XYZ file of C-alpha atoms in Angstrom:
774
model
C 160.481 -35.127 -157.661
C 162.625 -37.063 -155.204
C 163.635 -35.780 -151.802
C 166.972 -33.918 -151.790
C 169.651 -36.167 -150.310
C 170.916 -33.377 -148.051
C 167.517 -32.566 -146.619
C 167.634 -32.583 -142.827
C 165.165 -34.647 -140.802
C 162.128 -32.666 -139.656
C 163.150 -33.097 -136.028
C 166.533 -31.513 -136.712
C 164.920 -28.606 -138.550
C 162.496 -28.012 -135.686
C 165.370 -28.128 -133.204
C 167.347 -25.514 -135.153
C 164.295 -23.280 -135.538
C 163.485 -23.561 -131.824
C 167.033 -22.648 -130.805
C 167.003 -19.665 -133.169
C 163.591 -18.590 -131.864
C 164.782 -18.628 -128.261
C 168.076 -16.844 -128.989
C 167.148 -13.982 -131.339
C 166.674 -11.040 -131.385
C 167.085 -11.296 -127.588
C 167.600 -14.375 -125.455
C 164.490 -15.827 -123.821
C 160.797 -15.067 -124.197
C 160.091 -12.470 -121.474
C 160.863 -8.948 -120.395
C 159.689 -6.616 -117.615
C 158.106 -3.287 -118.538
C 157.054 -0.339 -116.412
C 153.383 0.616 -116.650
C 153.644 4.040 -115.001
C 155.448 7.128 -116.373
C 158.911 7.957 -115.119
C 159.820 10.990 -117.156
C 160.550 13.729 -114.641
C 161.466 14.447 -111.027
C 157.848 14.374 -109.855
C 157.291 10.939 -111.389
C 160.409 9.726 -109.617
C 159.186 11.130 -106.304
C 155.846 9.337 -106.739
C 157.293 6.036 -107.939
C 160.028 5.802 -105.333
C 161.113 7.938 -102.386
C 159.357 9.711 -100.754
C 156.005 8.951 -102.429
C 156.297 5.191 -102.155
C 155.936 5.480 -98.397
C 152.192 6.215 -98.649
C 151.170 2.886 -100.223
C 153.639 1.017 -97.976
C 151.926 2.358 -94.843
C 148.473 1.778 -96.309
C 149.335 -1.890 -96.925
C 150.871 -2.173 -93.445
C 147.590 -0.980 -91.946
C 145.451 -3.139 -94.246
C 147.193 -6.003 -96.116
C 144.255 -6.284 -98.528
C 145.257 -2.881 -99.926
C 148.171 -4.604 -101.681
C 145.642 -5.406 -104.385
C 145.018 -1.672 -104.842
C 148.547 -0.350 -104.840
C 150.763 -3.135 -106.238
C 150.771 -5.628 -109.106
C 150.387 -8.558 -106.687
C 146.752 -9.166 -107.628
C 147.787 -9.814 -111.225
C 151.074 -11.608 -110.555
C 151.509 -15.396 -110.586
C 154.598 -17.468 -109.840
C 155.225 -20.357 -112.217
C 157.456 -22.604 -110.107
C 159.268 -25.849 -110.927
C 162.107 -27.934 -109.581
C 162.572 -29.560 -113.002
C 161.908 -33.129 -111.872
C 159.261 -33.989 -114.499
C 159.639 -31.651 -117.462
C 157.288 -32.320 -120.382
C 158.501 -35.555 -121.964
C 162.077 -34.862 -120.899
C 161.955 -36.183 -117.346
C 164.180 -35.027 -114.491
C 166.421 -32.518 -116.292
C 166.783 -30.146 -113.355
C 165.563 -26.615 -112.629
C 167.920 -24.670 -114.906
C 167.076 -26.748 -117.972
C 163.377 -26.348 -117.194
C 163.518 -22.548 -117.501
C 162.507 -22.375 -121.220
C 159.350 -24.316 -120.369
C 158.499 -22.041 -117.462
C 159.088 -18.953 -119.595
C 156.757 -20.496 -122.167
C 154.092 -20.996 -119.514
C 154.516 -17.341 -118.537
C 153.941 -16.273 -122.141
C 150.697 -18.267 -122.266
C 149.432 -16.645 -119.074
C 150.130 -13.193 -120.503
C 148.798 -13.784 -124.001
C 145.615 -15.629 -123.105
C 144.625 -13.935 -119.844
C 146.766 -10.813 -119.365
C 148.376 -12.237 -116.217
C 151.939 -11.249 -115.356
C 154.301 -14.040 -114.337
C 157.687 -14.481 -112.730
C 159.047 -17.896 -113.634
C 160.965 -19.340 -110.675
C 163.134 -22.421 -110.987
C 164.230 -23.815 -107.618
C 166.954 -26.309 -106.761
C 164.796 -28.124 -104.245
C 164.087 -31.808 -104.959
C 162.938 -32.571 -101.400
C 159.362 -31.872 -100.288
C 160.460 -29.863 -97.235
C 162.749 -27.619 -99.294
C 160.085 -27.001 -101.909
C 157.468 -26.114 -99.329
C 159.676 -23.758 -97.330
C 160.961 -21.981 -100.454
C 157.593 -21.543 -102.131
C 155.598 -20.598 -99.042
C 158.129 -17.861 -98.227
C 157.222 -16.155 -101.523
C 153.578 -15.550 -100.575
C 153.930 -11.766 -100.008
C 155.055 -11.317 -103.623
C 152.374 -13.196 -105.540
C 148.633 -13.423 -105.989
C 148.856 -17.080 -106.980
C 151.241 -20.002 -107.528
C 151.228 -22.328 -110.535
C 153.256 -25.457 -109.758
C 154.712 -27.013 -112.884
C 156.621 -30.150 -113.881
C 157.134 -31.600 -110.388
C 157.222 -35.394 -110.330
C 154.756 -37.617 -108.552
C 154.203 -38.505 -105.777
C 156.039 -35.488 -104.318
C 153.788 -33.071 -106.234
C 150.710 -34.270 -104.310
C 152.236 -33.627 -100.905
C 153.809 -30.309 -101.905
C 150.509 -28.968 -103.183
C 148.585 -30.230 -100.156
C 150.910 -28.589 -97.636
C 151.148 -25.332 -99.585
C 147.377 -25.071 -99.834
C 147.142 -25.449 -96.065
C 149.879 -22.887 -95.354
C 149.217 -20.214 -97.996
C 146.267 -17.841 -98.369
C 146.621 -17.536 -102.154
C 145.677 -20.013 -104.895
C 148.131 -22.892 -105.382
C 147.426 -24.919 -108.514
C 149.418 -27.812 -109.980
C 148.452 -27.484 -113.637
C 149.865 -30.863 -114.674
C 147.226 -32.404 -112.431
C 144.218 -30.145 -112.392
C 144.467 -28.447 -115.791
C 144.439 -31.787 -117.567
C 141.710 -33.073 -115.258
C 139.404 -30.142 -115.979
C 139.636 -30.515 -119.764
C 139.275 -34.300 -119.563
C 136.231 -33.998 -117.315
C 134.545 -31.510 -119.656
C 135.120 -33.818 -122.629
C 133.839 -36.854 -120.755
C 130.691 -35.069 -119.553
C 129.860 -34.058 -123.107
C 130.735 -37.464 -124.534
C 128.549 -39.249 -122.021
C 125.718 -36.861 -122.798
C 125.972 -37.718 -126.496
C 126.091 -41.425 -125.648
C 123.056 -41.136 -123.370
C 124.997 -42.368 -120.351
C 125.212 -41.182 -116.745
C 128.579 -40.625 -115.074
C 127.297 -42.407 -111.956
C 126.957 -45.683 -113.882
C 129.879 -45.787 -116.320
C 132.872 -48.090 -116.113
C 136.209 -46.260 -116.356
C 139.507 -47.964 -117.160
C 142.637 -45.870 -116.679
C 146.054 -46.624 -118.114
C 148.537 -44.569 -116.113
C 148.530 -43.581 -112.461
C 150.676 -40.461 -112.374
C 149.737 -36.997 -111.192
C 147.534 -36.120 -114.172
C 145.716 -39.468 -114.279
C 144.900 -39.473 -110.567
C 143.742 -35.850 -110.711
C 141.425 -36.753 -113.589
C 139.948 -39.617 -111.630
C 139.553 -37.516 -108.478
C 137.666 -34.832 -110.390
C 135.459 -37.393 -112.136
C 134.591 -38.809 -108.701
C 133.702 -35.291 -107.539
C 131.382 -35.078 -110.549
C 129.631 -38.339 -109.656
C 131.724 -41.276 -110.878
C 131.791 -44.281 -108.490
C 135.148 -45.515 -107.198
C 133.968 -49.106 -107.515
C 133.524 -48.547 -111.274
C 137.112 -47.346 -111.784
C 139.965 -49.732 -112.675
C 143.494 -48.298 -112.685
C 146.574 -49.783 -114.374
C 150.193 -48.663 -114.383
C 153.558 -50.143 -115.354
C 152.999 -53.025 -112.872
C 149.456 -53.770 -113.996
C 146.303 -53.432 -111.929
C 146.337 -51.292 -108.802
C 144.995 -53.727 -106.180
C 145.009 -53.986 -102.360
C 148.216 -55.419 -100.976
C 150.355 -54.585 -104.001
C 153.806 -53.498 -102.841
C 155.556 -52.141 -105.938
C 155.161 -48.498 -107.050
C 152.306 -47.826 -104.636
C 151.462 -44.718 -102.639
C 148.544 -43.357 -100.628
C 147.057 -41.450 -103.568
C 147.108 -44.396 -105.929
C 145.822 -46.812 -103.270
C 142.469 -45.004 -103.198
C 141.636 -46.741 -106.497
C 142.843 -50.242 -105.557
C 140.393 -52.928 -106.723
C 140.181 -56.567 -105.624
C 140.773 -58.952 -108.519
C 142.807 -62.043 -109.334
C 143.275 -60.720 -112.881
C 145.813 -57.936 -113.223
C 146.073 -56.927 -116.892
C 144.298 -54.264 -118.900
C 142.947 -56.909 -121.242
C 141.249 -58.623 -118.299
C 139.130 -55.592 -117.427
C 138.553 -53.566 -120.616
C 135.390 -55.442 -121.589
C 132.309 -53.272 -121.220
C 134.288 -50.154 -120.335
C 132.545 -46.903 -121.225
C 135.641 -44.711 -120.790
C 139.303 -45.421 -121.473
C 141.534 -42.818 -119.823
C 145.063 -43.028 -121.165
C 147.887 -41.010 -119.669
C 150.625 -43.576 -120.158
C 152.537 -44.683 -123.269
C 151.956 -45.161 -126.980
C 150.140 -48.234 -128.235
C 148.709 -49.478 -124.938
C 145.128 -49.703 -126.239
C 145.224 -52.370 -128.929
C 142.434 -52.511 -131.530
C 141.172 -55.861 -130.216
C 140.817 -54.304 -126.749
C 138.910 -51.343 -128.158
C 136.449 -53.777 -129.741
C 135.544 -55.066 -126.261
C 134.484 -51.679 -124.913
C 130.825 -50.690 -124.481
C 128.733 -48.969 -127.140
C 129.782 -45.400 -127.977
C 132.958 -45.633 -125.918
C 135.029 -42.617 -124.938
C 138.717 -42.994 -125.720
C 140.939 -40.446 -123.980
C 144.289 -41.349 -125.577
C 146.428 -38.567 -124.145
C 149.992 -39.872 -124.337
C 152.190 -37.461 -126.338
C 153.426 -37.314 -129.004
C 152.037 -40.771 -129.873
C 148.755 -41.640 -128.127
C 147.715 -44.984 -126.654
C 145.877 -45.616 -129.925
C 145.948 -43.449 -133.042
C 142.534 -41.909 -133.799
C 142.405 -43.200 -137.377
C 143.132 -46.733 -136.193
C 140.542 -46.428 -133.423
C 137.954 -45.086 -135.845
C 138.591 -47.972 -138.225
C 137.791 -50.452 -135.451
C 134.960 -48.555 -133.771
C 133.062 -45.974 -135.790
C 131.009 -45.144 -132.699
C 134.033 -44.233 -130.581
C 134.528 -40.650 -129.356
C 138.233 -39.939 -129.295
C 140.336 -37.248 -127.613
C 144.109 -36.867 -127.834
C 146.710 -34.336 -126.795
C 147.550 -33.572 -130.425
C 146.541 -30.529 -132.446
C 146.234 -32.465 -135.728
C 143.197 -34.447 -134.567
C 139.789 -33.334 -133.262
C 139.195 -32.923 -129.526
C 142.641 -31.811 -128.417
C 143.037 -31.888 -124.631
C 145.179 -28.805 -124.145
C 145.658 -27.248 -120.717
C 145.703 -23.765 -122.231
C 141.940 -24.211 -122.522
C 141.624 -23.572 -118.817
C 144.597 -22.601 -116.630
C 144.938 -18.941 -117.755
C 141.232 -18.329 -117.236
C 140.973 -20.152 -113.912
C 143.731 -17.952 -112.517
C 142.094 -14.912 -114.116
C 138.874 -15.522 -112.236
C 140.657 -16.483 -109.014
C 142.873 -13.379 -109.010
C 140.054 -11.004 -109.884
C 137.949 -12.059 -106.921
C 140.896 -12.373 -104.521
C 140.420 -16.117 -104.019
C 142.391 -17.667 -101.157
C 142.548 -21.021 -102.938
C 141.302 -22.893 -106.004
C 138.842 -25.385 -104.575
C 136.741 -28.203 -106.002
C 133.778 -25.908 -106.581
C 135.905 -23.597 -108.735
C 137.340 -26.501 -110.718
C 133.879 -27.953 -111.334
C 132.639 -24.531 -112.429
C 135.443 -24.465 -114.986
C 134.540 -27.970 -116.176
C 130.932 -27.035 -116.765
C 131.795 -23.722 -118.413
C 134.069 -25.492 -120.910
C 131.559 -28.265 -121.541
C 128.742 -25.768 -122.101
C 130.811 -23.610 -124.469
C 131.301 -26.595 -126.777
C 127.507 -26.744 -127.156
C 127.190 -23.109 -128.194
C 127.112 -22.077 -131.818
C 130.697 -21.945 -133.003
C 131.901 -18.565 -134.208
C 133.012 -18.490 -137.834
C 136.415 -17.141 -136.772
C 137.057 -20.153 -134.506
C 137.500 -22.399 -137.527
C 136.095 -25.468 -139.220
C 136.585 -29.186 -138.917
C 139.364 -30.973 -140.775
C 136.958 -31.847 -143.592
C 135.977 -28.204 -144.026
C 132.553 -28.642 -142.427
C 131.426 -26.245 -139.690
C 132.304 -27.243 -136.135
C 129.169 -28.565 -134.438
C 128.828 -30.125 -130.997
C 129.231 -33.850 -131.504
C 131.740 -36.729 -131.364
C 134.415 -34.678 -133.156
C 133.761 -31.498 -131.196
C 133.417 -32.337 -127.512
C 135.531 -29.442 -126.214
C 136.072 -25.941 -127.595
C 138.988 -24.884 -129.748
C 141.907 -23.393 -127.769
C 141.509 -20.340 -130.005
C 137.887 -19.661 -129.109
C 138.030 -16.093 -127.702
C 134.971 -16.815 -125.552
C 136.906 -19.123 -123.217
C 137.957 -16.258 -120.962
C 134.407 -14.869 -121.061
C 132.895 -18.146 -119.831
C 135.506 -19.609 -117.469
C 136.797 -16.599 -115.513
C 133.341 -15.365 -114.369
C 132.242 -18.932 -113.554
C 135.337 -19.492 -111.414
C 134.971 -16.129 -109.665
C 131.296 -16.846 -108.942
C 132.105 -20.292 -107.545
C 134.808 -18.777 -105.328
C 132.312 -16.267 -104.002
C 129.608 -18.864 -103.378
C 132.039 -21.237 -101.654
C 133.317 -18.475 -99.380
C 136.934 -18.169 -100.551
C 136.677 -14.835 -102.429
C 138.230 -11.919 -100.536
C 137.062 -9.383 -103.181
C 133.857 -10.726 -104.761
C 132.995 -9.324 -108.183
C 130.508 -6.515 -107.604
C 129.187 -6.078 -111.148
C 129.407 -9.164 -113.347
C 128.216 -7.327 -116.457
C 131.002 -4.777 -116.065
C 133.435 -7.632 -115.414
C 132.271 -9.390 -118.577
C 132.738 -6.188 -120.582
C 136.263 -5.839 -119.202
C 137.126 -9.413 -120.179
C 135.523 -8.939 -123.585
C 137.816 -5.995 -124.304
C 140.849 -8.050 -123.347
C 139.783 -11.036 -125.441
C 140.527 -9.132 -128.629
C 143.829 -7.580 -127.656
C 147.284 -8.158 -129.082
C 148.099 -11.339 -130.992
C 144.851 -12.982 -129.909
C 143.131 -11.011 -132.687
C 144.755 -13.114 -135.404
C 144.595 -16.478 -133.613
C 140.979 -17.287 -134.605
C 141.789 -16.359 -138.207
C 144.772 -18.724 -138.234
C 142.710 -21.466 -136.605
C 139.987 -21.124 -139.244
C 142.527 -21.152 -142.087
C 144.405 -24.188 -140.770
C 141.240 -26.179 -140.086
C 139.975 -25.928 -143.662
C 141.308 -27.177 -146.975
C 144.379 -25.118 -147.953
C 143.562 -22.509 -150.584
C 145.680 -21.429 -153.529
C 147.007 -17.946 -152.842
C 148.808 -16.350 -155.774
C 151.531 -13.798 -155.083
C 152.263 -11.299 -157.834
C 155.645 -10.425 -156.311
C 156.877 -13.996 -156.064
C 160.565 -13.168 -156.371
C 160.540 -10.811 -153.383
C 162.379 -12.194 -150.349
C 159.543 -11.268 -147.970
C 157.009 -13.071 -150.126
C 159.183 -16.167 -150.389
C 159.740 -16.316 -146.645
C 156.016 -15.873 -146.050
C 155.272 -18.644 -148.537
C 157.606 -20.953 -146.592
C 155.608 -20.307 -143.423
C 152.294 -20.879 -145.208
C 153.572 -24.198 -146.537
C 154.933 -25.323 -143.163
C 151.720 -24.389 -141.362
C 149.515 -26.077 -143.970
C 147.586 -22.848 -144.500
C 148.007 -22.534 -148.238
C 149.649 -24.008 -151.296
C 151.071 -20.784 -152.708
C 151.556 -19.863 -156.332
C 154.480 -17.528 -156.958
C 154.692 -15.455 -160.088
C 158.369 -15.421 -160.970
C 161.137 -16.925 -163.049
C 161.897 -20.476 -161.856
C 165.675 -20.080 -162.092
C 165.517 -16.870 -160.017
C 163.268 -18.507 -157.448
C 165.584 -21.533 -157.132
C 168.650 -19.320 -156.705
C 167.017 -17.116 -154.078
C 165.550 -20.032 -152.142
C 169.041 -21.449 -151.831
C 170.429 -18.060 -150.811
C 167.741 -17.567 -148.145
C 167.983 -21.133 -146.852
C 164.359 -21.941 -147.716
C 163.275 -25.575 -147.955
C 160.305 -25.185 -150.293
C 160.327 -27.358 -153.367
C 159.272 -26.075 -156.754
C 156.024 -27.687 -158.022
C 155.690 -29.764 -154.860
C 155.241 -27.230 -152.073
C 154.295 -24.339 -154.343
C 153.332 -23.651 -157.945
C 154.961 -21.176 -160.312
C 153.691 -18.987 -163.101
C 156.630 -17.936 -165.239
C 155.859 -14.567 -166.852
C 158.474 -15.262 -169.506
C 157.111 -18.637 -170.579
C 153.832 -20.204 -169.539
C 151.600 -22.531 -171.553
C 148.538 -20.522 -170.515
C 149.842 -17.252 -171.955
C 147.584 -17.191 -175.007
C 144.486 -17.984 -172.927
C 145.382 -15.279 -170.412
C 145.820 -12.722 -173.198
C 142.444 -13.599 -174.719
C 140.773 -13.374 -171.309
C 142.374 -10.019 -170.593
C 141.533 -8.607 -174.000
C 137.881 -9.595 -173.582
C 137.770 -7.602 -170.361
C 139.601 -4.423 -171.450
C 139.273 -4.227 -175.247
C 136.760 -1.389 -174.917
C 138.962 0.444 -172.444
C 141.533 1.436 -175.026
C 143.756 -1.662 -174.840
C 144.850 -3.071 -178.215
C 145.720 -6.758 -178.797
C 149.450 -5.937 -179.003
C 149.250 -3.933 -175.815
C 147.337 -6.748 -174.096
C 150.098 -9.226 -174.940
C 152.733 -6.869 -173.549
C 150.769 -6.237 -170.339
C 150.195 -9.917 -169.655
C 153.910 -10.573 -170.169
C 155.098 -7.784 -167.881
C 152.399 -6.915 -165.327
C 152.391 -9.551 -162.597
C 149.315 -8.101 -160.886
C 147.391 -8.626 -164.125
C 148.661 -12.212 -164.285
C 147.612 -12.863 -160.706
C 144.195 -11.285 -161.160
C 143.606 -13.337 -164.313
C 144.574 -16.512 -162.454
C 141.927 -15.766 -159.801
C 139.361 -14.796 -162.430
C 139.925 -18.049 -164.353
C 139.896 -20.247 -161.249
C 143.624 -21.078 -161.349
C 143.947 -19.494 -157.872
C 141.575 -18.709 -155.019
C 142.938 -15.326 -153.886
C 145.462 -12.695 -154.943
C 148.065 -10.782 -152.951
C 149.949 -8.032 -154.764
C 151.352 -4.572 -154.085
C 154.775 -5.248 -152.583
C 156.086 -3.127 -155.422
C 154.339 -0.288 -157.255
C 151.576 2.178 -156.499
C 148.336 1.187 -154.812
C 146.221 2.938 -157.466
C 147.757 0.913 -160.309
C 147.125 -2.405 -158.567
C 143.567 -1.366 -157.702
C 142.931 -0.455 -161.344
C 144.063 -3.901 -162.516
C 141.978 -5.688 -159.882
C 138.962 -3.567 -160.826
C 139.379 -4.307 -164.536
C 139.821 -8.057 -164.110
C 138.386 -9.340 -160.834
C 135.817 -6.561 -160.589
C 133.629 -5.322 -157.761
C 131.132 -7.338 -155.820
C 127.678 -6.857 -157.328
C 126.326 -5.570 -154.018
C 128.729 -2.616 -153.619
C 129.141 0.698 -155.364
C 132.918 0.862 -155.125
C 136.015 -0.509 -153.469
C 137.202 0.703 -150.078
C 139.810 -0.443 -147.594
C 140.219 -1.284 -143.926
C 143.363 -1.107 -141.819
C 143.904 -2.953 -138.537
C 146.378 -1.952 -135.838
C 147.140 -4.464 -133.086
C 148.910 -3.129 -130.022
C 149.108 -3.873 -126.314
C 146.069 -1.669 -125.765
C 143.905 -3.597 -128.194
C 142.776 -3.920 -131.790
C 141.509 -0.903 -133.712
C 140.233 -0.800 -137.297
C 140.526 2.284 -139.543
C 138.386 2.994 -142.623
C 138.950 4.012 -145.421
C 142.743 4.312 -145.456
C 143.644 3.776 -149.127
C 140.910 4.145 -151.739
C 138.467 7.089 -151.807
C 139.980 10.552 -151.282
C 136.800 12.426 -150.424
C 133.942 9.958 -149.964
C 130.275 10.940 -150.008
C 127.921 10.154 -147.127
C 126.647 7.193 -149.154
C 130.175 5.880 -149.676
C 131.054 6.321 -146.004
C 127.959 4.364 -145.003
C 128.787 1.562 -147.413
C 132.395 1.394 -146.208
C 131.238 1.223 -142.577
C 128.871 -1.659 -143.304
C 131.494 -3.546 -145.320
C 134.012 -2.970 -142.537
C 131.618 -4.388 -139.943
C 131.191 -7.524 -142.064
C 134.976 -7.868 -142.376
C 135.490 -7.409 -138.627
C 133.057 -10.267 -137.994
C 135.592 -12.622 -139.615
C 137.842 -11.956 -136.639
C 135.065 -13.134 -134.317
C 134.527 -9.581 -133.077
C 131.502 -7.331 -132.708
C 131.847 -3.905 -134.270
C 131.669 -0.697 -132.259
C 131.849 2.039 -134.876
C 132.540 5.742 -134.392
C 132.176 8.260 -137.211
C 134.932 10.697 -136.277
C 135.050 14.370 -137.185
C 136.258 17.799 -136.088
C 132.613 18.237 -135.036
C 131.348 16.682 -131.809
C 127.667 15.697 -131.943
C 126.551 18.753 -133.907
C 129.048 21.291 -132.551
C 129.951 22.343 -136.123
C 127.933 22.434 -139.344
C 130.715 22.238 -141.896
C 130.354 20.216 -145.071
C 132.556 17.471 -143.597
C 130.561 17.269 -140.354
C 127.246 17.213 -142.184
C 128.518 14.395 -144.387
C 129.324 12.239 -141.358
C 125.929 13.057 -139.821
C 124.163 11.996 -143.018
C 126.229 8.815 -143.203
C 125.064 7.842 -139.711
C 121.448 8.065 -140.812
C 122.086 5.843 -143.834
C 123.922 3.254 -141.729
C 121.147 3.090 -139.151
C 118.591 2.580 -141.898
C 120.527 -0.177 -143.679
C 122.125 -1.941 -140.700
C 120.076 -1.034 -137.617
C 121.714 -3.752 -135.506
C 125.160 -2.144 -135.823
C 126.463 -0.347 -132.722
C 127.475 3.008 -134.218
C 127.354 6.721 -133.408
C 128.786 10.030 -134.572
C 129.833 12.500 -135.639
C 132.297 12.787 -132.742
C 135.812 13.786 -131.755
C 138.526 11.151 -131.729
C 138.895 11.200 -127.939
C 135.144 10.695 -127.550
C 135.380 7.634 -129.814
C 137.992 6.056 -127.568
C 136.747 7.177 -124.138
C 133.168 6.695 -122.971
C 133.895 9.166 -120.158
C 134.794 11.862 -122.690
C 131.752 10.986 -124.766
C 129.360 11.330 -121.844
C 130.650 14.825 -121.146
C 129.073 15.884 -124.423
C 126.106 13.542 -124.804
C 124.438 11.160 -122.368
C 122.368 9.010 -124.726
C 125.018 7.799 -127.160
C 124.199 4.491 -128.830
C 127.898 3.604 -128.730
C 129.003 1.951 -125.489
C 132.562 1.532 -124.307
C 135.517 2.023 -126.634
C 135.053 2.120 -130.395
C 137.051 -0.487 -132.330
C 136.200 0.908 -135.795
C 137.057 4.502 -136.606
C 135.483 5.863 -139.788
C 136.895 9.101 -141.222
C 135.551 11.850 -143.484
C 138.510 11.652 -145.885
C 141.372 9.449 -146.934
C 143.837 12.049 -145.631
C 142.384 11.875 -142.129
C 142.219 8.066 -142.101
C 145.684 7.372 -143.464
C 147.481 10.031 -141.436
C 145.801 8.997 -138.189
C 146.468 5.300 -138.678
C 150.144 5.695 -139.582
C 150.846 8.125 -136.732
C 149.130 5.847 -134.195
C 151.015 2.850 -135.589
C 154.362 4.501 -134.935
C 153.388 5.901 -131.525
C 152.169 2.533 -130.243
C 154.644 0.392 -132.173
C 151.571 -1.468 -133.391
C 151.356 -4.389 -135.792
C 149.593 -3.394 -139.010
C 147.340 -5.899 -140.757
C 146.185 -4.677 -144.133
C 145.156 -2.834 -146.040
C 142.176 -5.167 -146.301
C 140.512 -4.487 -149.639
C 136.726 -4.369 -149.368
C 134.256 -4.805 -152.203
C 136.181 -7.152 -154.489
C 134.180 -9.827 -156.321
C 136.821 -12.406 -155.321
C 139.452 -12.274 -152.570
C 142.226 -9.864 -153.572
C 144.423 -7.608 -151.447
C 147.005 -4.936 -152.188
C 149.883 -5.010 -149.730
C 151.938 -2.038 -148.637
C 155.520 -1.769 -149.980
C 156.680 -1.616 -146.350
C 154.973 -4.890 -145.437
C 156.989 -7.488 -143.523
C 156.974 -11.247 -144.029
C 154.815 -11.530 -140.926
C 152.370 -9.039 -142.427
C 152.208 -11.051 -145.635
C 151.485 -14.238 -143.679
C 148.671 -12.462 -141.812
C 147.083 -11.151 -145.003
C 147.457 -14.487 -146.808
C 145.783 -16.257 -143.884
C 142.931 -13.780 -143.958
C 142.622 -14.324 -147.719
C 142.364 -18.093 -147.127
C 139.485 -17.550 -144.699
C 137.776 -15.231 -147.211
C 138.244 -17.761 -150.015
C 136.708 -20.535 -147.913
C 133.819 -18.279 -146.972
C 133.293 -17.303 -150.613
C 133.344 -20.948 -151.689
C 130.767 -21.864 -149.040
C 128.541 -18.961 -150.090
C 128.661 -20.028 -153.734
C 127.844 -23.642 -152.820
C 124.821 -22.542 -150.803
C 123.664 -20.296 -153.636
C 124.039 -23.141 -156.138
C 121.978 -25.470 -153.972
């Protein structure tokens, strides 16, 4: 099928989508929210006059108390003058605002840090310094962004001398930290020492020089570093485009081109322009060379071209579609997190090196299943294609922030050293699985593997079609929609969707499909002894799209099923049970709901299947739920909730939950679980300890298990509305093959989430079957 002649270029489509994203439903990407109640006269008196006078005087007497009584200790300024914005250049401070808002969103999402983005009309060094330094009483830290070199060096230096809070130019140091971690790991794999390697750098801007400075701090020798820019080699006496920071790396030579000095190089550091490292130059590098081709969007050499010339090369780029992406989000949120939490006065070399080593070490740890797989579907394992962790690894905050805080303390710049690192780790661990971060590892795992075929029973529904468009664009799945082709074509045009029939997605037409007879025979073989006649089977397969979808999965025409946008849950479950069937290791189906809100992620079981489960069924559901939660890269903390609190009542319901606990502990002794308990005791360890001191559940439960479907469903839906939480689910547990029944109220976003989860399940199921076959 040829491309439509009116199809817009991809760049134009991305531009339109980006403008729409930034404009609707409200302009921008940020808002300010109060975190304290203001619902009555007393609240007003405490929040403002006269109550506000007490913390004001306390801070006046002891400035360090600002960390106790204000948001300063969790507030960072992202500041730019717009002189070097991304790849856009000097576009000015106002035009840079979308970028700074984006940086603020990353701080909040990845590390829970609040940000004011500040764009200043101050191109001169003196103006920048005076403006920024005057803001010190407001902020706990300053992130300088998109300020051109060489001014950025001097601005940061002066501000660090004048201000008693961390000042960090991420364009320099964020890139340098990730690059250094990758190089340390690459050299380790190559069996080389940083003290002896030859480094050739193409580019001498802020990021490149910061990378070299940090590598020198880690042991690299200046005499082994050769730097090139637009004028060629940086050498003593050169007069064009030179400055004091670049001159540090000047090398004596009568040869001034990259080609003259690339021979025998162990590391190529590229922060320049596309195509600088030619294949014939790569051939001249030392054995097992490291190629840091970081120009964006097109690197100094494309990884596939580099690999074709040098199979032994270890390659990093700034792109997400190749292994070893150097992405500053790997470090800057977590460095500030650690610095703010210990009250650091600055971010010094010791703290940066601690971050480097924490990132490098994390890449050597066993990769969590939820973090994803390599592009070829193989597990991610420390090696040439996995030198640095995935940006979606939830352990980044757990490794970097404590390491930075510890280095600040040991180097004497921490005003409020962390008193209990285990408690600090637990606090960070709770944050790591809050809000949208819960789904990020699932998306990363789905996108890293081979796209799976997800079949949608309700293919003509607008929400399903819009979700399918997203899945196609993101490369997560090649969907199959059950629907009439003419209806699908008409609605795609109406909704402005760009999917192409039979190219981007497949179709099963319930009115006419060549597989109809085979599907009928398959269905009849499964249900003939359940009262279904041949005539009835033909009618069902023609009219019941859930049956069609389930048969497609059963026959191997699809990898997972999503249904339920229309119709009753029980009917869809019956069809899945008849066709796909239950997993051989479970007694029955059950379900799991997930609510994601600003306070965290909480799972609810069983919200849709068994009305009045037995103790045995509750135990099985809990164990299945724990296995499902592991796919999100999370550890389960389960609470069996009841109207009884640790034996306070002996009703039938309470006894059932008590018995279920015993079964769970026998079958899955490693699971952190306790009960029966009140709901508030499940959420609050303080409340729990008022009733029992030796509970095996620590902290806040993230899995609530209920004695009945009524209790589970009512609680989950009420909490969802009260917290305005995102619902993911219901997640069907116990199916022999991936299949999920959506809620009729599901949104397109919800469908995308469930489809992505189904892709991960399908990949996991495929891997399990391969292992079993071997």
